[in-house]
XYZ file of C-alpha atoms in Angstrom:
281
model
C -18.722 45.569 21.117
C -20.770 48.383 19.136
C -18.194 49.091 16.313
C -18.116 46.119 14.254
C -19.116 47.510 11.543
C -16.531 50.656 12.578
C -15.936 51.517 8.623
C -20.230 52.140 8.111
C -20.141 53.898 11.227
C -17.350 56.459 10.611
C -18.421 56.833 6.438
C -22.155 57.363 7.481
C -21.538 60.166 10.218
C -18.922 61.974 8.359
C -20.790 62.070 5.341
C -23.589 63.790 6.963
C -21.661 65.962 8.559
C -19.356 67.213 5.384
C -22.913 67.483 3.356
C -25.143 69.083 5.767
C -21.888 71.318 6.381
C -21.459 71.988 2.877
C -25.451 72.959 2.371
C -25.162 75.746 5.550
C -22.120 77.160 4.029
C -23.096 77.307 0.282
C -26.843 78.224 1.299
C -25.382 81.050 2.863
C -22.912 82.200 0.316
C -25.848 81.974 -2.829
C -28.145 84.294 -0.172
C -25.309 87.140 0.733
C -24.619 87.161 -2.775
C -21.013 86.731 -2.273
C -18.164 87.742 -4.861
C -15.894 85.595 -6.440
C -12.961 86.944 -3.905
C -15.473 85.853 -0.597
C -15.765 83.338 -2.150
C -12.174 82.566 -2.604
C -11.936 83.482 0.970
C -13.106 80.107 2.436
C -10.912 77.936 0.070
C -8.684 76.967 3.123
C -11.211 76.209 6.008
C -13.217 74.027 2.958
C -10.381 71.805 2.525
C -11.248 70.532 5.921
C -14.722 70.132 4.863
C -13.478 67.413 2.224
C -10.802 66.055 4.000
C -13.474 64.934 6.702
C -15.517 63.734 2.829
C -12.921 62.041 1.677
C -12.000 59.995 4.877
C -15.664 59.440 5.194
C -15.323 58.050 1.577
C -12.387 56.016 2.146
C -14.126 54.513 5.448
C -16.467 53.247 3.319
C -14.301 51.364 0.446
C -12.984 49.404 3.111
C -16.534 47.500 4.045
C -15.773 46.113 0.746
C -13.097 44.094 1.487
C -11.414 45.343 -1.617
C -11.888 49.067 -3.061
C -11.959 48.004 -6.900
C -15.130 46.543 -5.364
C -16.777 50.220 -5.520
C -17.395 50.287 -9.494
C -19.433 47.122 -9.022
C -21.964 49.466 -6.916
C -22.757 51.154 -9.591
C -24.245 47.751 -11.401
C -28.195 49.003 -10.168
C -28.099 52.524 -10.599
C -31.474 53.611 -10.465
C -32.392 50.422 -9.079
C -31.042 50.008 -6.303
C -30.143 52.740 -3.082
C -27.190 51.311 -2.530
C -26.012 52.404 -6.011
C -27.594 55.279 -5.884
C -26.180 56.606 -2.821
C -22.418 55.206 -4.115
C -23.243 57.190 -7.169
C -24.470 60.544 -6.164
C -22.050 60.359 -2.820
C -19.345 60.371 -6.297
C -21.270 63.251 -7.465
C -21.555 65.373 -4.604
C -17.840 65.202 -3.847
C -16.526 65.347 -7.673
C -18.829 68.849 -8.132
C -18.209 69.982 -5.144
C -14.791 69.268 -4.840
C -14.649 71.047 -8.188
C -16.153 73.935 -7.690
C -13.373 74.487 -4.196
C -10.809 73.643 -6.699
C -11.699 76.347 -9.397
C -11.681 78.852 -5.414
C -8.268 77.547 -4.502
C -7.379 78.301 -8.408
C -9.252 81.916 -8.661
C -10.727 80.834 -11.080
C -14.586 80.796 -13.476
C -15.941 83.078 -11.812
C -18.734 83.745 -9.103
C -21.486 82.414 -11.475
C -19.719 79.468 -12.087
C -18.683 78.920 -8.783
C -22.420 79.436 -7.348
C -24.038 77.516 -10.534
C -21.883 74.177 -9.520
C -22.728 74.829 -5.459
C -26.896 74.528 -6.468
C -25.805 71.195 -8.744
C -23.587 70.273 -5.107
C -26.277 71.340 -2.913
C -29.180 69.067 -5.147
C -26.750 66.438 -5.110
C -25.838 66.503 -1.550
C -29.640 65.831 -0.942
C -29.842 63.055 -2.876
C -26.810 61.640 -1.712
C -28.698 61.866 2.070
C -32.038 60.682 0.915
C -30.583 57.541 -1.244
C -28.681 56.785 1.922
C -31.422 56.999 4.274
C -33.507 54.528 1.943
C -30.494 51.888 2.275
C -31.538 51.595 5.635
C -35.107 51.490 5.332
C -35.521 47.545 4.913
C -38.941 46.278 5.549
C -37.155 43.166 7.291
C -35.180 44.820 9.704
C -37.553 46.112 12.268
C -34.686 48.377 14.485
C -34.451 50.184 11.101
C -37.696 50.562 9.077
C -39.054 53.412 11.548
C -39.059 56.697 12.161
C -36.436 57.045 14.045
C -33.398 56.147 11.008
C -34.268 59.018 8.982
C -35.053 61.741 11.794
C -31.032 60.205 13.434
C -29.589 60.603 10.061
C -30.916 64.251 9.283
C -30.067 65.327 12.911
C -26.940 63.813 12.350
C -26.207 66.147 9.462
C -28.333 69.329 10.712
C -26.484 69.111 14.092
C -22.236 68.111 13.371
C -23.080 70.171 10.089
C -24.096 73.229 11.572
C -20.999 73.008 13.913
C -18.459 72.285 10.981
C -20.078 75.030 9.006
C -20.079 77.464 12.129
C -16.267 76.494 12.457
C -15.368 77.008 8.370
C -16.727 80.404 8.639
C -14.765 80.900 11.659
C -11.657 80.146 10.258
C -12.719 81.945 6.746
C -13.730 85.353 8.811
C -10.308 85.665 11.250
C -12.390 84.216 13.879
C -14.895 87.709 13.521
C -18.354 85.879 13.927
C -20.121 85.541 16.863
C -22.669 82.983 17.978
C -26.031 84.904 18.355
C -28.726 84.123 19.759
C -30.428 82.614 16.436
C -27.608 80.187 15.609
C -27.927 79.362 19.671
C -31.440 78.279 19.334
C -30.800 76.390 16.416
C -28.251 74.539 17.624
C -30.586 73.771 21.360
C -33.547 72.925 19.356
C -31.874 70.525 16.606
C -30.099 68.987 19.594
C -32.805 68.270 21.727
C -35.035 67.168 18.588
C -31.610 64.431 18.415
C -32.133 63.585 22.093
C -35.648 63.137 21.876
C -35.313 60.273 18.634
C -32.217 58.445 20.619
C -35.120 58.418 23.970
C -37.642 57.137 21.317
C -35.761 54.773 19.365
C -34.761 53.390 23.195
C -38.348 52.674 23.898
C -39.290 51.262 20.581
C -36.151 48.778 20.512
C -37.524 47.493 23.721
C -40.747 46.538 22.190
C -39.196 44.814 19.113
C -38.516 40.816 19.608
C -38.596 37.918 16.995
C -38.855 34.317 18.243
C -35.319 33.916 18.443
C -33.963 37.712 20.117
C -34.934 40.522 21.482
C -33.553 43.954 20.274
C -32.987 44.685 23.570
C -30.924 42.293 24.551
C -28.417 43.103 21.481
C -25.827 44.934 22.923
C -24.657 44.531 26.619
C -24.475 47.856 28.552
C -26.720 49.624 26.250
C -27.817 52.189 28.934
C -24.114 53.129 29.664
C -23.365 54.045 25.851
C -26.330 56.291 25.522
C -25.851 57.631 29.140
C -22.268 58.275 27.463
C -23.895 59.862 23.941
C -26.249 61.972 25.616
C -23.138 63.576 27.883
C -20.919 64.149 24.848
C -23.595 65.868 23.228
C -24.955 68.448 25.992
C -21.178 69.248 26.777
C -20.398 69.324 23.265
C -23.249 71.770 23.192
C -22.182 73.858 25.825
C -18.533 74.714 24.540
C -20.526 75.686 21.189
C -22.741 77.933 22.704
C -20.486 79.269 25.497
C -19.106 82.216 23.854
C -22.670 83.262 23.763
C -22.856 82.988 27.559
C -19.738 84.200 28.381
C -20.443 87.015 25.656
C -16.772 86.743 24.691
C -15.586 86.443 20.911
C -15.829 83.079 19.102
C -12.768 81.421 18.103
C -12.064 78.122 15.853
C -10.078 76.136 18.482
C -13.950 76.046 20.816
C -16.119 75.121 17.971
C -12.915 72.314 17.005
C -13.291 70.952 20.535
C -17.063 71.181 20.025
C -16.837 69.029 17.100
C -15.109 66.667 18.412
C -17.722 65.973 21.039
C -20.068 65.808 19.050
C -18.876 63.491 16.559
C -18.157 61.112 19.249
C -21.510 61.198 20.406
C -22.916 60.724 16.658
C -20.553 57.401 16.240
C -21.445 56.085 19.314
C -25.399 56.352 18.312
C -24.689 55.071 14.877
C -22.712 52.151 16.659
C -25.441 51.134 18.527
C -27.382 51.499 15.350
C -25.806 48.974 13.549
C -25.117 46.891 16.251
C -28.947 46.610 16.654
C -29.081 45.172 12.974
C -31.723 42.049 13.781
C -34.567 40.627 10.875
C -37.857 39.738 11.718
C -39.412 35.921 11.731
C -36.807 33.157 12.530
C-alpha cells in the first residue's frame, strides 16, 4: 500500500498547491496594479485557496500523533528544516491569511494589502525551499537527487497554476479565457513533471543496498504511475479544452481539472514516500 504515510502525502501536495497558487495570483495582482476594490474582488474564490492550506496544515498535525506536538517543531529553528519549514509554513498562512482577512473586511488599503502579499509571497518560498531540504537526506538515496526538488516545484507550478487559473475564474464571473500562453505553460510544466516521474523511474531501478532494492519497494509500481501519468494528461486536457473547443472557460472545468490532477500529484508523492529506503545495512 502507497499511502502509509497518507497525512505527509496529502499536507505536502496541498501545500504546494495553495503556495504556488497563492504566488500566480498575488504576482499577478502586484503587476496589474490592482485597486483595493479588485482586490476585494477575489476575497471569496481565496477562501478556497486556504481552506485547501489549512487542511493541508491539519494533515500534517496528525503525523504527530498528537497536535500540541507542533510547538515542539519549533525547538531548532534555524537549525533544523524541519523547523524551519513548520515555522515559515505558520508564517505564510498567518500573513497571508491576514492580508485575505483585511479583503473580506475592506479594509488597510491596497498598499497594505500588496505590502503583506510580497512578505506572503517571500515567505511562501521559503516555506517550499525549507521543505524541499527536509527531504534532501544524504542517507536516503530515493530522495537526495534531483528528482525531489524538480517533483516538488512541478508539484506547485502545475496544481498551482490550475487553482490560481480557477480563483480568477470564480473572481472574474467566469470572463477569462485560456489563451494560448497559459496553454503552453500548462503543456510544458506538465511534460517537464512527466519527464522527472520517467527519470526518477529509471534511477530507483539502479538504487539497491545489501539488504533491498528500491525497486522492489512497492508491488505494482508500473500500474500506479501508468495510473498518474493518465490522471494527469486527462486532467490536462479538460484544462486546456476550452482552448480547443474555443468556447468560454468556466470554474466547474478547471474544478474537475483539479481534481485530476491532485490525484495524480498524491499518487506520485505516495510512491515517494513509500520508496523511503537508507543506504548500507
Amino acid at each position: 500500500m502507497i499511502f502509509h504515510e497518507w497525512s505527509l502525502i496529502f499536507f505536502t501536495v496541498l501545500a504546494q498547491t495553495a503556495v504556488g497558487a497563492y504566488l500566480l495570483i498575488s504576482a499577478r495582482a502586484l503587476v496589474m496594479g490592482y485597486d483595493e476594490d479588485k482586490i476585494n474582488s477575489y476575497k471569496v474564490p481565496m477562501f478556497i485557496l486556504w481552506l485547501i492550506m489549512g487542511v493541508g496544515f491539519i494533515f500534517s498535525t496528525t503525523h504527530l500523533g498528537s497536535p500540541l506536538r507542533a510547538f515542539n517543531a519549533f525547538n531548532k529553528l534555524g537549525s533544523a528544516w524541519l523547523s524551519n519549514e513548520v515555522f515559515f509554513g505558520a508564517a505564510f498562512f498567518a500573513v497571508g491569511g491576514i492580508q485575505w482577512l483585511l479583503s473580506v473586511l475592506k479594509k488597510g488599503g491596497a498598499g497594505a494589502q500588496k505590502g503583506l502579499m510580497v512578505a506572503a509571497m517571500v515567505l511562501g518560498v521559503i516555506f517550499m525551499y525549507s521543505m524541499i531540504k527536509v527531504y534532501m537526506i544524504d542517507t536516503v538515496p530515493t530522495w537526495n537527487n534531483i528528482y525531489t526538488p524538480v517533483s516538488f516545484v512541478m508539484t506547485m507550478v502545475v496544481a498551482g497554476l490550475l487553482l490560481s487559473q480557477f480563483v480568477i475564474v470564480f473572481a472574474k464571473d467566469s470572463r477569462f479565457t485560456v489563451d494560448r500562453n497559459i496553454a503552453m505553460i500548462a503543456v510544458i510544466t506538465i511534460a517537464i513533471s512527466l519527464l522527472a516521474t520517467v527519470g526518477k523511474a529509471n534511477l530507483i531501478g539502479d538504487i539497491q543496498s545489501s539488504v533491498v532494492k528500491a525497486s522492489e519497494l512497492v508491488t505494482g509500481m508500473g500500474i500506479y504511475l501508468a495510473v498518474q501519468v493518465a490522471l494527469l494528461m486527462f486532467g490536462l486536457l479538460i484544462w486546456i479544452l476550452p482552448l480547443i473547443n474555443k468556447s468560454s472557460v468556466n470554474p466547474i472545468n478547471l474544478a474537475v481539472a483539479l481534481v485530476l490532477v491532485l490525484a495524480s500529484e498524491l499518487i506520485g508523492r505516495g510512491l515517494f514516500y513509500s520508496l523511503h529506503m537508507t543506504s548500507g545495512l
